[in-house]
Coordinates of C-alpha atoms and ligand atoms in Angstrom, one line a residue:
X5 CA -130.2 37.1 -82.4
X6 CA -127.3 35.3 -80.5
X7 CA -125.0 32.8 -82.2
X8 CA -125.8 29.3 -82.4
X9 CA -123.8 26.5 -81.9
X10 CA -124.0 22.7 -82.6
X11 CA -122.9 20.5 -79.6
X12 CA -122.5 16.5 -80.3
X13 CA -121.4 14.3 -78.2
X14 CA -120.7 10.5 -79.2
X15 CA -119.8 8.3 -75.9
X16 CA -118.3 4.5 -76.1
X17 CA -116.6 1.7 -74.1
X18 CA -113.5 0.2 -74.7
X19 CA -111.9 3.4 -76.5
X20 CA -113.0 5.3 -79.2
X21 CA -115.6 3.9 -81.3
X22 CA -112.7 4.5 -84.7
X23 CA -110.4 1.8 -82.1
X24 CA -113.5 -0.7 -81.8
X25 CA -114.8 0.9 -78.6
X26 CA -118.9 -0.4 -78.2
X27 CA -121.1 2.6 -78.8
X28 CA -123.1 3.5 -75.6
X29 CA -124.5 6.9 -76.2
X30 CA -124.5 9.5 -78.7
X31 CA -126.7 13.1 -78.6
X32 CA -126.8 16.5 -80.1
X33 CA -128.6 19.5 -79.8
X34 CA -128.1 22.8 -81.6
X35 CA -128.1 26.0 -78.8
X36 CA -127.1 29.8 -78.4
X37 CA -124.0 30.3 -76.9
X38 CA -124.7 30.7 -73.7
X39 CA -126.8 27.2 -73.4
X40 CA -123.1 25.4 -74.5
X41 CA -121.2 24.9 -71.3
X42 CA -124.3 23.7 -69.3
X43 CA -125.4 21.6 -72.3
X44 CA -122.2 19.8 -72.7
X45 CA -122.3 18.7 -69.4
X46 CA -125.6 17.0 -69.8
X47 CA -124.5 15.3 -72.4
X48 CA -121.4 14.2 -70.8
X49 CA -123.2 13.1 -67.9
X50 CA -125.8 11.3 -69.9
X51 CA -122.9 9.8 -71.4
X52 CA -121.8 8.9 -67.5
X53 CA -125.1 7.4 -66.5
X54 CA -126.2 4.7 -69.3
X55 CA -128.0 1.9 -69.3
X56 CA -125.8 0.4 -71.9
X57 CA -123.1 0.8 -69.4
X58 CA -120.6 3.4 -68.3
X59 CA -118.7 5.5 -71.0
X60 CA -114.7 5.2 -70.9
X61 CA -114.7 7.7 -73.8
X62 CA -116.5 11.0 -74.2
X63 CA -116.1 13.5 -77.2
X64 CA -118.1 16.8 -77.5
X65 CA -117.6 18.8 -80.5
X66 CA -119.0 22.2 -80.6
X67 CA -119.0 24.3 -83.8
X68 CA -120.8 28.0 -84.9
X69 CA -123.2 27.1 -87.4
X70 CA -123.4 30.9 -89.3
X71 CA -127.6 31.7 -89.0
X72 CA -128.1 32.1 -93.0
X73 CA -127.2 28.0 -93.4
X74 CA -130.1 26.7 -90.8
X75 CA -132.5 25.5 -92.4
X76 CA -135.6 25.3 -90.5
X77 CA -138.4 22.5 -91.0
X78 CA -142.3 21.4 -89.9
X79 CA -142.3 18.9 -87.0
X80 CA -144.1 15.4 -87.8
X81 CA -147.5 15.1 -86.5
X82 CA -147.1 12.0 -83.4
X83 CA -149.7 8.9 -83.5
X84 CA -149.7 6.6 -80.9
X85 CA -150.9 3.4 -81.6
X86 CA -151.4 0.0 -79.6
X87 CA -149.7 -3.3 -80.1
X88 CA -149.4 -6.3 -77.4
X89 CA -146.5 -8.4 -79.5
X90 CA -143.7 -8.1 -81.3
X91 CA -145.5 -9.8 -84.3
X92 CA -148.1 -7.4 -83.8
X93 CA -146.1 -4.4 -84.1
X94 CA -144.5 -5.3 -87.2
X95 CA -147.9 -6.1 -89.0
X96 CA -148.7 -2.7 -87.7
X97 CA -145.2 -1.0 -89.4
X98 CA -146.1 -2.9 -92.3
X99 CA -150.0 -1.9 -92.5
X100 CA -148.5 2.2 -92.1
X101 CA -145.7 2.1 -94.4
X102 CA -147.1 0.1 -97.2
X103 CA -148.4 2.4 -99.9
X104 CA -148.0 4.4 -103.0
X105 CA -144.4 5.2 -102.4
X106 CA -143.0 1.7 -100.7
X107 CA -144.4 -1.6 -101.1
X108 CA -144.6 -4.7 -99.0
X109 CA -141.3 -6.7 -100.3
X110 CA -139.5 -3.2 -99.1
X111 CA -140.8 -2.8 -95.5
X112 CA -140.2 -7.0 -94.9
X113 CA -136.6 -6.7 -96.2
X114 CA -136.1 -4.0 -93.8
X115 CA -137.8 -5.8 -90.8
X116 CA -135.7 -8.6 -91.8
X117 CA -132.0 -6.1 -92.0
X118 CA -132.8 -5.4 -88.5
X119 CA -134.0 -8.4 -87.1
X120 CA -130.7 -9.9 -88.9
X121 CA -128.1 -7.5 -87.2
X122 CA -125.4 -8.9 -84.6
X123 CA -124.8 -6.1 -83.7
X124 CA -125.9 -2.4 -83.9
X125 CA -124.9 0.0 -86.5
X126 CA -123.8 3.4 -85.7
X127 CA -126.4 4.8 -88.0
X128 CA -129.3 4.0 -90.7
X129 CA -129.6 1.9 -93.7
X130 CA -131.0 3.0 -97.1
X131 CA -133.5 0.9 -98.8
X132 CA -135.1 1.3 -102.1
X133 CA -138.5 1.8 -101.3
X134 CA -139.9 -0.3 -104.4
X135 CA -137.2 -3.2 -104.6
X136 CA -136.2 -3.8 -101.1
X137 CA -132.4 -3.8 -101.9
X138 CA -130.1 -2.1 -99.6
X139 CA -128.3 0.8 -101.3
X140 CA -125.8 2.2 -99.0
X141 CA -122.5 0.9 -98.9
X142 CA -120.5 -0.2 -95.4
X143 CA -121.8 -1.3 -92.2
X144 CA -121.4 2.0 -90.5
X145 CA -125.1 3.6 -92.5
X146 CA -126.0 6.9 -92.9
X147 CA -125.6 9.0 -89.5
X148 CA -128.4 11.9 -89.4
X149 CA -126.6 14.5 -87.8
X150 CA -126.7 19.0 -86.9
X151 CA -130.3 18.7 -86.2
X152 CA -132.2 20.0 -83.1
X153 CA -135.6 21.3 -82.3
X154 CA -136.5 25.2 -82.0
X155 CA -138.0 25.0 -78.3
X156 CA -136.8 21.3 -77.3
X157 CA -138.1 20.8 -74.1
X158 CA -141.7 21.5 -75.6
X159 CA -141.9 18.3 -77.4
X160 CA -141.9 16.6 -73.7
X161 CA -139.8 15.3 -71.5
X162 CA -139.2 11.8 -72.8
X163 CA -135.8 12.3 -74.5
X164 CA -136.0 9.1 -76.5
X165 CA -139.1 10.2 -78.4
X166 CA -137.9 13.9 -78.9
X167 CA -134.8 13.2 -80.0
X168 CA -136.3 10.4 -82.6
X169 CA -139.0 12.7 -83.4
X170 CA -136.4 15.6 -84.6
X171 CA -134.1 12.8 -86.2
X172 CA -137.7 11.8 -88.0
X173 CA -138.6 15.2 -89.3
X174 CA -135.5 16.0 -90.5
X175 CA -135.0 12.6 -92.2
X176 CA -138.5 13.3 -94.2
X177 CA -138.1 16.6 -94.8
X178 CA -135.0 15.1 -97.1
X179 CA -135.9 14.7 -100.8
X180 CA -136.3 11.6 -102.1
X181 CA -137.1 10.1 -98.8
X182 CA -140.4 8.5 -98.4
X183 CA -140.3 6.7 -95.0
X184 CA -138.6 5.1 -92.1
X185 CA -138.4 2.5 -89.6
X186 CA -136.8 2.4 -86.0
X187 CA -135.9 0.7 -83.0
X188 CA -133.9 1.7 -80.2
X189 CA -130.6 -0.2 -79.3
X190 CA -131.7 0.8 -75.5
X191 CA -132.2 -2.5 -74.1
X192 CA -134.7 -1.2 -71.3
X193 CA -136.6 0.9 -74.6
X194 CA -139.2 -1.3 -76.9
X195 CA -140.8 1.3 -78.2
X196 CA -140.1 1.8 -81.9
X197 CA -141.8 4.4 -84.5
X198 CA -142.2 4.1 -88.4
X199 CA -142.8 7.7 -90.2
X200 CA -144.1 8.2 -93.2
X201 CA -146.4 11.0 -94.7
X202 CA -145.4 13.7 -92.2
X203 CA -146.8 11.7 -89.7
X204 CA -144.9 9.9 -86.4
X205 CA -146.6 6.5 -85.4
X206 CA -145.4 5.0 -82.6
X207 CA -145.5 2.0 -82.0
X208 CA -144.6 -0.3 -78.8
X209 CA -143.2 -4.0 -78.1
X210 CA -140.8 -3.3 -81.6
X211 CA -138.3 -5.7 -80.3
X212 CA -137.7 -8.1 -77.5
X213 CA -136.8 -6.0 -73.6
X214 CA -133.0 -6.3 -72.7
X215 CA -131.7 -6.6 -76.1
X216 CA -128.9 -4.1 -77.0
X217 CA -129.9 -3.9 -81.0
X218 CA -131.2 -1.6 -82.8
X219 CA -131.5 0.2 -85.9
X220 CA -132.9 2.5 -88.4
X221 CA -134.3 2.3 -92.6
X222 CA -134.8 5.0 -94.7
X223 CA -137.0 3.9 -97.8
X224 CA -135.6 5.7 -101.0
X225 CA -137.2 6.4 -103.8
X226 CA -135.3 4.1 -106.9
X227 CA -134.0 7.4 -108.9
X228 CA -132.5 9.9 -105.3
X229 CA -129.5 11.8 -106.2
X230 CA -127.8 9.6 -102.7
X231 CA -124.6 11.6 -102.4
X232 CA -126.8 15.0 -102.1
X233 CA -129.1 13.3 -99.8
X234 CA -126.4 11.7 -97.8
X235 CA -124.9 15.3 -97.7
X236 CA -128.3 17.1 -96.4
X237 CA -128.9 13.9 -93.8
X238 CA -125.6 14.4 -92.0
X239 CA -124.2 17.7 -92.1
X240 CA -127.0 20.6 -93.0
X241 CA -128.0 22.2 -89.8
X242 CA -131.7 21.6 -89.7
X243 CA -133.7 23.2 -86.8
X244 CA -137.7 21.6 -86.3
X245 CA -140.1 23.7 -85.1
X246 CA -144.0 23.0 -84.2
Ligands
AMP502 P1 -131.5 4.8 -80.7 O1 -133.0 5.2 -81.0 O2 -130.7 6.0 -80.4 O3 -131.4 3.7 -79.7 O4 -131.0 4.3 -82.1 C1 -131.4 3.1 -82.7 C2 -130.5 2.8 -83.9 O5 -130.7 3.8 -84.8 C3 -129.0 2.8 -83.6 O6 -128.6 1.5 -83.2 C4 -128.4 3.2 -84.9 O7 -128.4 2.0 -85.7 C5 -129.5 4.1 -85.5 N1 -129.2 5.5 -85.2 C6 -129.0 6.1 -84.0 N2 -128.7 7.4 -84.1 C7 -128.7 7.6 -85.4 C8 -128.4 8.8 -86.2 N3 -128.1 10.0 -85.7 N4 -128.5 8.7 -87.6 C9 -128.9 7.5 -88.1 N5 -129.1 6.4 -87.5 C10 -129.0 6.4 -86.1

């Protein structure tokens, strides 16, 4: 089998995102070697071409991942589900998450970290799925990272909801991790997801069209080892099949 590689590609305006560049885009996907080149340049082009604006700064990084660390995972099962407000869709969240594993004060908090952002962070925030209290530490969150699907283009041709949907499945296949909640940052995107027990709902009007913020929770269980979860979450290469 050939190599494989991980491609990423993080895009931003105003300079680097480390100088206090605005994030517009950021993408991955994990392909043989012969899929880099052409890949890279879909990225940078999507990179090019966004509706958060143009990119003035572009970095791919491409490494080998050695075959014998990929760890390869089930994909979440996808429900679609109906909701005509925003109020709406967060009763819904609520209603799916709530549960055994994260209670009601938990999934409010979260809707409440979001809806209390000014602006978006570059990745997730941990919440303890029982007390509601954020655990990580920063304002930059967890960043899910080396992740892709097995046969990408068969989980459709929206690349929003494939991309979420391998972010998703890796993020519950994590131990300790008992659900999540999501919203894009794509101000033309509404459509938002919460996962929980291997399933994918998704769920639309999530937040307000045209605004540029977004985010993501992970609900933790109270007693996670976070450093080791932090560590699978953004740097084991995970590959989703169906
Ligand atoms: P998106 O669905 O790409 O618009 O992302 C929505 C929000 O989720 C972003 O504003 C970030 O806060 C967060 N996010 C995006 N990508 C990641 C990632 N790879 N890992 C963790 N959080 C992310």
């Amino acid at each position: 089998m050939s190599e494989l590689y991980s491609v990423r590609m993080r895009a931003a305006q105003g300079g680097p995102h480390e100088n206090g560049g605005h994030h517009i885009s950021g993408a991955e996907r994990i392909v043989k070697l012969e899929e880099v080149g052409s890949i890279a340049q879909s990225l940078a082009e999507r990179a090019l071409h966004h509706s958060k604006g143009t990119a003035d700064f572009i970095n791919i990084t491409v490494d080998l991942i050695p075959s014998n660390e990929i760890t390869y995972i089930d994909c979440l099962q996808v429900e679609e589900h109906r909701a005509n407000t925003i109020v709406e869709a967060h009763e819904l969240a609520i209603e799916l998450l709530q549960g055994p594993h994260i209670t009601e004060v938990a999934i409010q908090n979260a809707i409440n970290f979001l809806k209390g952002l000014d602006s978006s962070m570059r990745g997730a925030m941990l919440v303890d799925a029982t007390t509601g209290k954020r655990i990580d530490e920063g304002k930059r969150g967890v960043r899910v990272s080396h992740m892709d699907s097995f046969d990408s283009e068969s989980l459709g041709d929206n690349d929003h909801m494939r991309e979420a949907l391998v972010l998703a499945s890796k993020v519950q296949s994590a131990d300790g991790i008992v659900g999540e909640l999501c919203w894009s940052d794509d101000p033309d995107y509404t459509v938002g997801y919460v996962a929980c027990n291997g399933v994918y709902h998704r769920i639309p009007n999530m937040k307000e069209l045209g605004s540029d913020i977004g985010g993501r929770v992970f609900f933790v269980q109270s007693d996670i080892d976070s450093k080791s979860v932090i560590e699978y979450l953004e740097k084991t290469p995970v590959l989703v099949q169906r």
